[in-house]
Structure formats: structure tokens, C-alpha cells
mmCIF file of C-alpha atoms in Angstrom:
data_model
loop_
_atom_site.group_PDB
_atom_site.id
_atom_site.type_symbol
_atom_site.label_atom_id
_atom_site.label_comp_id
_atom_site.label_asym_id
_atom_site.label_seq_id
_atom_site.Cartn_x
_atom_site.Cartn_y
_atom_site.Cartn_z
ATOM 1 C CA UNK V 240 -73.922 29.272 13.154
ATOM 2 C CA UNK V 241 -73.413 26.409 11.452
ATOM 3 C CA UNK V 242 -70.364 25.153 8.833
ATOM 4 C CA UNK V 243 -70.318 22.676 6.208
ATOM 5 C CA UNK V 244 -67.341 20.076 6.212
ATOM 6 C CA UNK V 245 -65.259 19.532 3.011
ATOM 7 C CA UNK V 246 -65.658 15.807 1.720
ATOM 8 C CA UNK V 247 -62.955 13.889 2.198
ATOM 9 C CA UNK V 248 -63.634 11.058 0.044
ATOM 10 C CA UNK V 249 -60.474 12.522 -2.425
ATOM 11 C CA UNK V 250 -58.094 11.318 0.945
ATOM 12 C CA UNK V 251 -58.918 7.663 1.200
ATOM 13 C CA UNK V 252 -58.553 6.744 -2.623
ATOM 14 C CA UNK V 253 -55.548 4.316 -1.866
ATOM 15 C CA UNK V 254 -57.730 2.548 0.771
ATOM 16 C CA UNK V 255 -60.603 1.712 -2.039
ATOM 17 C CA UNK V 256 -60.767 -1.667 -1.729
ATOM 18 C CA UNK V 257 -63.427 -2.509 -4.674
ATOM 19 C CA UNK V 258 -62.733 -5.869 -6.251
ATOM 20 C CA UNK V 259 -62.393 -3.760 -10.087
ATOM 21 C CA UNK V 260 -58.819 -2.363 -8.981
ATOM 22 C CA UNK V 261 -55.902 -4.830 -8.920
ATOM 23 C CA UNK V 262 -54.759 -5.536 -4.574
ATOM 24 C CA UNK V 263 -50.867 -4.868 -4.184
ATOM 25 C CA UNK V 264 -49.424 -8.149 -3.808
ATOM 26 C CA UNK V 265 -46.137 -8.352 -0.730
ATOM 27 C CA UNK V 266 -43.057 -9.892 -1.928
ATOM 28 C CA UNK V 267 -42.541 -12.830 0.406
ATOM 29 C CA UNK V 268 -38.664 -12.626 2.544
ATOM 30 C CA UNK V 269 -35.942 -14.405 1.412
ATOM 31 C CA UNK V 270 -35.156 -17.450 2.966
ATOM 32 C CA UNK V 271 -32.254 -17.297 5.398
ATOM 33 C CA UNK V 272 -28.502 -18.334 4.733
ATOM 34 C CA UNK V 273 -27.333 -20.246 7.259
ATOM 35 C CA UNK V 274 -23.346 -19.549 7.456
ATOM 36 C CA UNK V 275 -20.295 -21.782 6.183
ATOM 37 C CA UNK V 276 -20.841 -24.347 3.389
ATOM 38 C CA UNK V 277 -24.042 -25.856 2.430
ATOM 39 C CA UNK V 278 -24.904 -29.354 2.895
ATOM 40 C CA UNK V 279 -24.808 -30.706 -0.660
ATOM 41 C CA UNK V 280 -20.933 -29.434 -0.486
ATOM 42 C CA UNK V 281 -20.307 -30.955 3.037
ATOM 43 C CA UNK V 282 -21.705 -34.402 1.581
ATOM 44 C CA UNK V 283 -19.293 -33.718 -1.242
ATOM 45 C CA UNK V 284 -16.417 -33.539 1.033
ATOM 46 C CA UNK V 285 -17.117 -36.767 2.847
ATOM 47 C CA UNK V 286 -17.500 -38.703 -0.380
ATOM 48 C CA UNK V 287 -14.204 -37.821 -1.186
ATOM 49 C CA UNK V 288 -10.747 -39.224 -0.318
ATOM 50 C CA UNK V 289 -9.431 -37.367 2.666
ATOM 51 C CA UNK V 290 -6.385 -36.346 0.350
ATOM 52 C CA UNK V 291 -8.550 -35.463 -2.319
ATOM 53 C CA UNK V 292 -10.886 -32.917 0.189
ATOM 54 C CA UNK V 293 -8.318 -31.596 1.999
ATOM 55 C CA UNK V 294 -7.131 -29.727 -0.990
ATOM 56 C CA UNK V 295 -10.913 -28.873 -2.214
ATOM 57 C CA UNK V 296 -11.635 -25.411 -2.381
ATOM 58 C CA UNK V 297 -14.976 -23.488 -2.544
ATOM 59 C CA UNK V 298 -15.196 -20.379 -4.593
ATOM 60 C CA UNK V 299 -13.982 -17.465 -2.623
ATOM 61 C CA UNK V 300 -11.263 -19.515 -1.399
ATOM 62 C CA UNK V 301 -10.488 -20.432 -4.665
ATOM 63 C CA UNK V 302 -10.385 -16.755 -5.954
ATOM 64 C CA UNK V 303 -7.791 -16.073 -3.038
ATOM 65 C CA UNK V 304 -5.484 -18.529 -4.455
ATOM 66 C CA UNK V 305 -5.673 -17.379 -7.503
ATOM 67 C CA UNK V 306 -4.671 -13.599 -6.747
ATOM 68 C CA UNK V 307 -1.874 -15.319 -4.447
ATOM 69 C CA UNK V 308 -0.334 -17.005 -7.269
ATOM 70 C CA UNK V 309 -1.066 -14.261 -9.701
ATOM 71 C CA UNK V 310 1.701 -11.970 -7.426
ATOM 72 C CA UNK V 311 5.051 -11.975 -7.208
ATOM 73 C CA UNK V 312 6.484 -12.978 -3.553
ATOM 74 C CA UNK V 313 8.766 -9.086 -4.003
ATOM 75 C CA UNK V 314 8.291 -6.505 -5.396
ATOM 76 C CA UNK V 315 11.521 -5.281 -7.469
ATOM 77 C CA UNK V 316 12.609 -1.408 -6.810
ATOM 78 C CA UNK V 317 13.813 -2.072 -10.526
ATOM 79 C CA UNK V 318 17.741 -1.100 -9.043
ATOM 80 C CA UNK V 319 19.515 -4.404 -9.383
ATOM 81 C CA UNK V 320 22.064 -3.904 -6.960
ATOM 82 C CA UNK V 321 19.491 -3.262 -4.341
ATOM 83 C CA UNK V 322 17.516 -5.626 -5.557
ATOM 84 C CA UNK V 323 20.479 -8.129 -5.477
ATOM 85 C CA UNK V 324 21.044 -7.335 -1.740
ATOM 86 C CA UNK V 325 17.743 -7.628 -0.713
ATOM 87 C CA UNK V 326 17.697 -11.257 -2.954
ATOM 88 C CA UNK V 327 14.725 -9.767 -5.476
ATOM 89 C CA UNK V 328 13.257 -6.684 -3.857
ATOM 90 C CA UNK V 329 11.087 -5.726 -1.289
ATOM 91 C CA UNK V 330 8.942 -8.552 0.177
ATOM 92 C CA UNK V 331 5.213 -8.981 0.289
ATOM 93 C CA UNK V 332 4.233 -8.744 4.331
ATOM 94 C CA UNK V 333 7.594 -7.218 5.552
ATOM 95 C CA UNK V 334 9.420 -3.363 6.294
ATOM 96 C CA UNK V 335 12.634 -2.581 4.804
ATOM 97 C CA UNK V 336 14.179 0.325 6.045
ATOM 98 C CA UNK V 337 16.802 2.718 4.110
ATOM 99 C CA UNK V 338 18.832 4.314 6.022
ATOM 100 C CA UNK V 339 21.067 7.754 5.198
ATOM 101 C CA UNK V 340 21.511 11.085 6.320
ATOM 102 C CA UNK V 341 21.266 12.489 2.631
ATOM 103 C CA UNK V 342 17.750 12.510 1.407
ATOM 104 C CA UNK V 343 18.831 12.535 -2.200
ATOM 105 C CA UNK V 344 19.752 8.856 -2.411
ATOM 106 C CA UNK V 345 17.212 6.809 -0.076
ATOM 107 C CA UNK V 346 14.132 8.494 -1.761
ATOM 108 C CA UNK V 347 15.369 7.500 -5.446
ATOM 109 C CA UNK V 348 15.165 3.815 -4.132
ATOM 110 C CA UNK V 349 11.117 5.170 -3.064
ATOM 111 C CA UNK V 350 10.298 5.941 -6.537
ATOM 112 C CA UNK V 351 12.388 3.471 -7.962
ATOM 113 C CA UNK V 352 10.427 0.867 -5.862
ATOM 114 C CA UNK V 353 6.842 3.408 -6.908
ATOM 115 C CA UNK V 354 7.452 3.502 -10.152
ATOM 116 C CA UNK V 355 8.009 -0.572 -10.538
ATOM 117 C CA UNK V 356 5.085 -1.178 -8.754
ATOM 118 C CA UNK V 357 2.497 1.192 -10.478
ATOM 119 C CA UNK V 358 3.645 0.614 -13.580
ATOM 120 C CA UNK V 359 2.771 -3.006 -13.248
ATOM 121 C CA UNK V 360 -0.865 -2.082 -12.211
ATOM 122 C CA UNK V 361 -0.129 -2.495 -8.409
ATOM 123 C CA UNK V 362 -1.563 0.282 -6.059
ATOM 124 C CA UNK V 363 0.677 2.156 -4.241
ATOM 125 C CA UNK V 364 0.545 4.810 -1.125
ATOM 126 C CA UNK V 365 3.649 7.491 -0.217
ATOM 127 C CA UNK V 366 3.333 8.758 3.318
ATOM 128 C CA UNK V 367 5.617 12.271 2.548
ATOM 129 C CA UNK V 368 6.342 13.620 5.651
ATOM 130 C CA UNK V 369 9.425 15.372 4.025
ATOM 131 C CA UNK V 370 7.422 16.811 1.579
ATOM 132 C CA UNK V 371 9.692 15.693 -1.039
ATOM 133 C CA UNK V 372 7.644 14.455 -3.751
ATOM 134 C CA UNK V 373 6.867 16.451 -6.962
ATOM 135 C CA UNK V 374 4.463 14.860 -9.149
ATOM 136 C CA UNK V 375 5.512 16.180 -12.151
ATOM 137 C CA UNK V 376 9.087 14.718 -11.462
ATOM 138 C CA UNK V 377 7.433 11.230 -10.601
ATOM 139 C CA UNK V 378 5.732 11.004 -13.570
ATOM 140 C CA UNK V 379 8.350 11.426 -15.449
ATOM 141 C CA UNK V 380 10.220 8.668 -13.663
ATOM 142 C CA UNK V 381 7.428 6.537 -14.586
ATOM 143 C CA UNK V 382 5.087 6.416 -11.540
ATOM 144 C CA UNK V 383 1.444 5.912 -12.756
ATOM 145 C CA UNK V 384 0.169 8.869 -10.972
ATOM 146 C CA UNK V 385 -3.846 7.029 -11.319
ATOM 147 C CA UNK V 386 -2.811 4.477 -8.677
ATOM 148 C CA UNK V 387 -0.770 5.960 -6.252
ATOM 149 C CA UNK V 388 -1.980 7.821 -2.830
ATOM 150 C CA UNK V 389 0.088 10.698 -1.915
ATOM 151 C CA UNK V 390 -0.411 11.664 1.936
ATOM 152 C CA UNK V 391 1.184 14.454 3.346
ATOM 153 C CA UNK V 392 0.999 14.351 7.106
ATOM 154 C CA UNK V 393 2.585 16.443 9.711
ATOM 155 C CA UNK V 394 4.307 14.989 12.632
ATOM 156 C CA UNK V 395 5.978 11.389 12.735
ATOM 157 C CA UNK V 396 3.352 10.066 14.963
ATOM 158 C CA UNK V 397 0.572 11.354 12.079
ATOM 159 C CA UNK V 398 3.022 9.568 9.731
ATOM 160 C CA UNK V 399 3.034 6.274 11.214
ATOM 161 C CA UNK V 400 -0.968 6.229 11.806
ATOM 162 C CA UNK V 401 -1.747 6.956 8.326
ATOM 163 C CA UNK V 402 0.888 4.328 7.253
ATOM 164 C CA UNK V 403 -1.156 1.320 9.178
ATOM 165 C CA UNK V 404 -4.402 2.371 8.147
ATOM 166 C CA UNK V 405 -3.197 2.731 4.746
ATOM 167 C CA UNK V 406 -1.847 -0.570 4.418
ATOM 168 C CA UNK V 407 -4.834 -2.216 6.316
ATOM 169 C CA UNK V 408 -6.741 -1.408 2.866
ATOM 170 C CA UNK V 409 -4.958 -3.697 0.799
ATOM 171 C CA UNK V 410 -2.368 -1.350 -0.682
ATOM 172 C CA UNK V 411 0.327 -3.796 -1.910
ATOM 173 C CA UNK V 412 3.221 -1.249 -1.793
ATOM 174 C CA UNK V 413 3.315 1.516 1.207
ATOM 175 C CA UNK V 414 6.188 4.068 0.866
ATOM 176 C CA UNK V 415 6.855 6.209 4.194
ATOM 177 C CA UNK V 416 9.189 8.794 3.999
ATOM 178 C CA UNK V 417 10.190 10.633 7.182
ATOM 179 C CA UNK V 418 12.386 13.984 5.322
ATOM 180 C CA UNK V 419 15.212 15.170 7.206
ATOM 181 C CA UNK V 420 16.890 15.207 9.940
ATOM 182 C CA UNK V 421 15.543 16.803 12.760
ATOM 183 C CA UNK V 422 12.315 14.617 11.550
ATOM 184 C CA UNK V 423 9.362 16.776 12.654
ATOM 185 C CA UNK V 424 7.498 15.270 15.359
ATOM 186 C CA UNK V 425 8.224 13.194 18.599
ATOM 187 C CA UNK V 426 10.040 9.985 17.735
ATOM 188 C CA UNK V 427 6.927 7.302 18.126
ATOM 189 C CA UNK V 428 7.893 4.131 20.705
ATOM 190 C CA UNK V 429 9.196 1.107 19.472
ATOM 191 C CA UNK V 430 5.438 -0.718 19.381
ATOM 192 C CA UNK V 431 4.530 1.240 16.698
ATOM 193 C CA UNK V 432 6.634 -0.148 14.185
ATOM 194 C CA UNK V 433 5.952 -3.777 15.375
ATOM 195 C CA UNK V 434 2.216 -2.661 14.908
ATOM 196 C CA UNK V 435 3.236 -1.601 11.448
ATOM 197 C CA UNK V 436 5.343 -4.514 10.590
ATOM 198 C CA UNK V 437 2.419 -6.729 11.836
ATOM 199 C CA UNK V 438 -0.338 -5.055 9.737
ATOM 200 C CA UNK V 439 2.359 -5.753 6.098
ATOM 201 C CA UNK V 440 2.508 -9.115 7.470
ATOM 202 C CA UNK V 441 -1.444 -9.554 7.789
ATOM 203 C CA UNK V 442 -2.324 -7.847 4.702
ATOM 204 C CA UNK V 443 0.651 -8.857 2.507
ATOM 205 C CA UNK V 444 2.031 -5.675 1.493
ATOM 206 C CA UNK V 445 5.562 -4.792 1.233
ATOM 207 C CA UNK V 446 6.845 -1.447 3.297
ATOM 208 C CA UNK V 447 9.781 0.645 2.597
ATOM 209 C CA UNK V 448 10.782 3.279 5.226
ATOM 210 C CA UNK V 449 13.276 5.682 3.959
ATOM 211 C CA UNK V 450 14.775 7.383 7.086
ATOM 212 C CA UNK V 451 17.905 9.494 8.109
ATOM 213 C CA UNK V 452 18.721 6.959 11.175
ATOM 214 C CA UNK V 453 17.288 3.468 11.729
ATOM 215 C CA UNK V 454 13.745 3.918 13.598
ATOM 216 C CA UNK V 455 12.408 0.389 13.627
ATOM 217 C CA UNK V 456 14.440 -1.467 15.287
ATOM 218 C CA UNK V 457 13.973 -5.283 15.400
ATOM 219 C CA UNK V 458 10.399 -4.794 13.158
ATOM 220 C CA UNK V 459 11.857 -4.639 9.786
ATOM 221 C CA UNK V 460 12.949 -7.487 7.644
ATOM 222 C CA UNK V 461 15.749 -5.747 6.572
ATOM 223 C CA UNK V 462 17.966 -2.513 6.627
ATOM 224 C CA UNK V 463 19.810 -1.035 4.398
ATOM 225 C CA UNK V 464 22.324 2.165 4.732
ATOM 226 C CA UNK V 465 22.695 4.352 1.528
ATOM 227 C CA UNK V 466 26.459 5.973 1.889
ATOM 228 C CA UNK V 467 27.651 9.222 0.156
ATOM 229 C CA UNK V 468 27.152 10.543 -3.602
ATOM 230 C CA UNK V 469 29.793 11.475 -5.565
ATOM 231 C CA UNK V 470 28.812 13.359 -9.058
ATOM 232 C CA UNK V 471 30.598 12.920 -11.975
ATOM 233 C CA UNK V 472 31.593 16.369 -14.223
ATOM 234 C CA UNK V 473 32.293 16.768 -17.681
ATOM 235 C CA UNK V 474 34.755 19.700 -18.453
ATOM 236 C CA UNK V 475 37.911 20.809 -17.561
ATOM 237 C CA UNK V 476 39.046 24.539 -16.685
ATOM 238 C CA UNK V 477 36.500 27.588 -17.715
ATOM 239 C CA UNK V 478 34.638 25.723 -19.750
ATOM 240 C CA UNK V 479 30.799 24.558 -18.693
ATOM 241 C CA UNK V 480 30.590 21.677 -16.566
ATOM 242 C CA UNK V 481 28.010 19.201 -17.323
ATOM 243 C CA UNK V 482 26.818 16.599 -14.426
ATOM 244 C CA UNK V 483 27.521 13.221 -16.688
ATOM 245 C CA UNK V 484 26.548 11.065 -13.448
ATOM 246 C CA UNK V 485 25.310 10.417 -10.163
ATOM 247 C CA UNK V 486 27.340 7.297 -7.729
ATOM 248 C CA UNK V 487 26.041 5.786 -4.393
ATOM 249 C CA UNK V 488 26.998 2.564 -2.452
ATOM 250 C CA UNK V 489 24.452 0.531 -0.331
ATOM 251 C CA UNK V 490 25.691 -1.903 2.250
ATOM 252 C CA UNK V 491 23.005 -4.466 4.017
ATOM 253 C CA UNK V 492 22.832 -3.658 7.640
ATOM 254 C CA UNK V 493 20.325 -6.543 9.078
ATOM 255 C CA UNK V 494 18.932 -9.019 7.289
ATOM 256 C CA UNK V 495 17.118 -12.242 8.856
ATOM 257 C CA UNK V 496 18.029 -14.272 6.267
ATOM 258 C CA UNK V 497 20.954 -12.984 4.524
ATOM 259 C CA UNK V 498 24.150 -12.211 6.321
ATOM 260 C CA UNK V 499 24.848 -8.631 6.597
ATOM 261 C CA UNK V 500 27.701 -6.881 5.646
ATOM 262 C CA UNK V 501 27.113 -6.918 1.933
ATOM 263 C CA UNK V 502 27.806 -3.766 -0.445
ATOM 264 C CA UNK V 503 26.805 -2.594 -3.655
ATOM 265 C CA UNK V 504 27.308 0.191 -5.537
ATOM 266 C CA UNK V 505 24.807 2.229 -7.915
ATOM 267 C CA UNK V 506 25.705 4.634 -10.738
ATOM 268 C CA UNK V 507 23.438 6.260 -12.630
ATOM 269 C CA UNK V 508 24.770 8.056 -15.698
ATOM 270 C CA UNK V 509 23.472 10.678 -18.428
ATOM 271 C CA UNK V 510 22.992 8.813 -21.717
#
């Protein structure tokens, strides 16, 4: 019995190597870059006076600078008598922490200090452990909703995590709100919050953490205790009562540069 084999000839067509077709030519590698600056630059920097090369940048370095001394050292909550306690605002690379048992007043100062930042085309993140945040409500108090991260973790310990990784990709404002008391979780130990005031300082972003009792310690910059609202009411007797205003007092707590014991007092009223 006998069988006859298929040709094959069809299967080696991109092995024809007949001088008519055109031979694939390989691109050679590139050459390699050796790290750190190239010689023409370093013979650049010798040529020059010492003075003169010390202050010589290259380009990246150069771009650095530039977005350094495009930003503002704080970052303004946009509520002046804050902002006058904490001399500008919150600062690039440290944690301020508000401090009340009321929820109402400390996370006002959050989207005060949101809504300042996003609206000058900062990025933002809000760590809502509370679960306060309405975005409806924050847009309306002028948070850019495009550049703001809303997180919405579960225990403290969750809360603080997602806070240092957050800020560790360059988010220049981190907002972490721990609700209510009892604050749902474990309380974290005290080397957490170092870790977090540690990764603001690295990465130059400014931290607010809006708590009902102070949680870290000797890590922040600065704390701050919102006191008691009292709400102003138009209309006497039976008739309607309209809320004509909203008053709350700060007083600085710890500062490390600015003596403590300073109050100020906020009221917001119904125009």
C-alpha cells in the first residue's frame, strides 16, 4: 500500500531566500545610558565658578523647582479665622487635627479646606469613615467633584492605610474623617500616625484629620478643638422660625510654632 505525501513547498515561503525578494533588515540596539549626568554637562560644571555650579540645575531638577515655586507653602480652608489660627491654612508636609465631639462643625472645616483646594485645580482625597459626605451637597459648596477621591473604608485601621497610600501618590490635600464617636474600629497605635505624618512630610501634602478626640498625638503640626454651635432663629411666638445662622468657636490646642491658647470664633449667616 503505498501513499503519496502532500508538497509542502506552500510552508517554507518565508524561508525563500532568492536574491529577487527584498532580506528583512534587524534594527541595530540602542546604545546604553549610562546613569547621572553626561560628560559634556560634568565638563560644564567644572568650567564654571563653584558659586555659579552649585546653583546649576539640569532639567528634571529644574522642572521640580518650578512646581515648588508654582505652590503655595498652605493651603487655605478659605475660613479666615481658622486660617488666622493656623497663620494661613493647612501646611504642605504636615497633619492638623480638628478636634470636637459634634460632627457638624469639624467636617465644614473638611470641605471648606476641599472645596479651596479643588477649586484651585489641586487634587484632593476624603478618607469617609463616617460616611458623611454627600456629593450633591459638596458640589454645591464648591468642591470640583473631577478631582477629588472619595474612599469609604470600614474600620479605623482600613482608614489610616488608605490615608498613607493615598498620600504616597502625590495627592496635595488628604482629608480623613473618622465619624462619630464610638469610631468604628480598634483605635490604631501611636506609630501609625507618625507613619502618616512622615509620608505628608515626604510627599508634601497637607493632612487634615477631623476627629471626635485627639488621636495623633505628638504627629500633627497642629490641633485644633471646634467648641459648641449655637443657631440663630428668626421669629418670635407661633409664627415660623427660620434658621438665620449657624456660630462656632475654635481655640488652638498645640501648635509648634504658635503658642496655644488662641480662640476664634466663626459665624456663618443666611444672606
Amino acid at each position: 500500500m503505498t501513499a503519496t505525501a502532500p508538497r509542502l513547498d506552500w510552508q517554507f515561503q518565508l524561508l525563500d531566500l532568492r536574491p529577487s525578494r527584498p532580506q528583512p533588515i534587524l534594527v541595530p540596539a540602542p546604545p546604553p545610558v549610562e546613569p547621572g549626568q553626561s560628560a559634556a554637562v560634568s565638563r560644564l560644571r567644572a568650567a564654571l565658578d563653584p558659586a555659579v555650579a552649585a546653583r546649576l540645575l539640569n532639567g528634571s531638577e529644574l522642572i521640580r523647582a518650578l512646581q515648588k515655586s508654582r505652590r503655595e507653602e498652605v493651603i487655605p480652608t478659605t475660613l479666615e479665622p481658622l486660617d488666622a489660627l493656623l497663620a494661613g491654612g493647612l501646611l504642605r508636609g504636615k497633619v492638623v487635627e480638628v478636634v470636637s465631639r459634634r460632627s457638624t462643625g469639624r467636617f465644614a472645616v473638611a470641605m471648606s479646606a476641599l472645596a479651596a483646594a479643588t477649586s484651585t485645580g489641586e487634587a484632593a482625597a476624603l478618607i469617609d469613615l463616617g460616611d458623611h459626605f454627600d456629593p450633591q451637597l459638596g458640589e454645591a459648596a464648591g468642591i470640583d467633584l473631577r478631582r477629588l477621591l472619595w474612599i469609604r473604608p470600614k474600620t479605623l485601621k482600613e482608614a489610616v492605610m488608605s490615608t498613607e497610600m493615598i498620600t504616597a501618590t502625590g495627592f496635595q490635600l488628604v482629608v480623613l474623617d473618622v465619624g462619630l464617636h464610638p469610631i468604628r474600629g480598634r483605635r490604631v497605635p501611636g506609630a501609625a500616625w507618625v507613619r502618616l505624618a512622615r509620608t505628608a512630610e515626604s510627599h508634601g501634602a497637607a493632612m487634615l484629620i477631623s476627629s471626635p478626640y485627639p488621636l495623633t498625638g505628638t504627629a500633627s503640626e497642629a490641633v485644633v478643638k471646634s467648641g459648641g454651635m449655637r443657631v440663630k432663629w428668626l421669629g418670635q411666638g407661633r409664627a415660623p422660625r427660620l434658621l438665620a445662622g449657624v456660630k462656632t468657636s475654635f481655640v488652638l490646642e498645640k501648635h509648634r510654632h504658635i503658642k496655644p491658647g488662641t480662640a476664634a470664633s466663626l459665624e456663618l449667616a443666611e444672606r
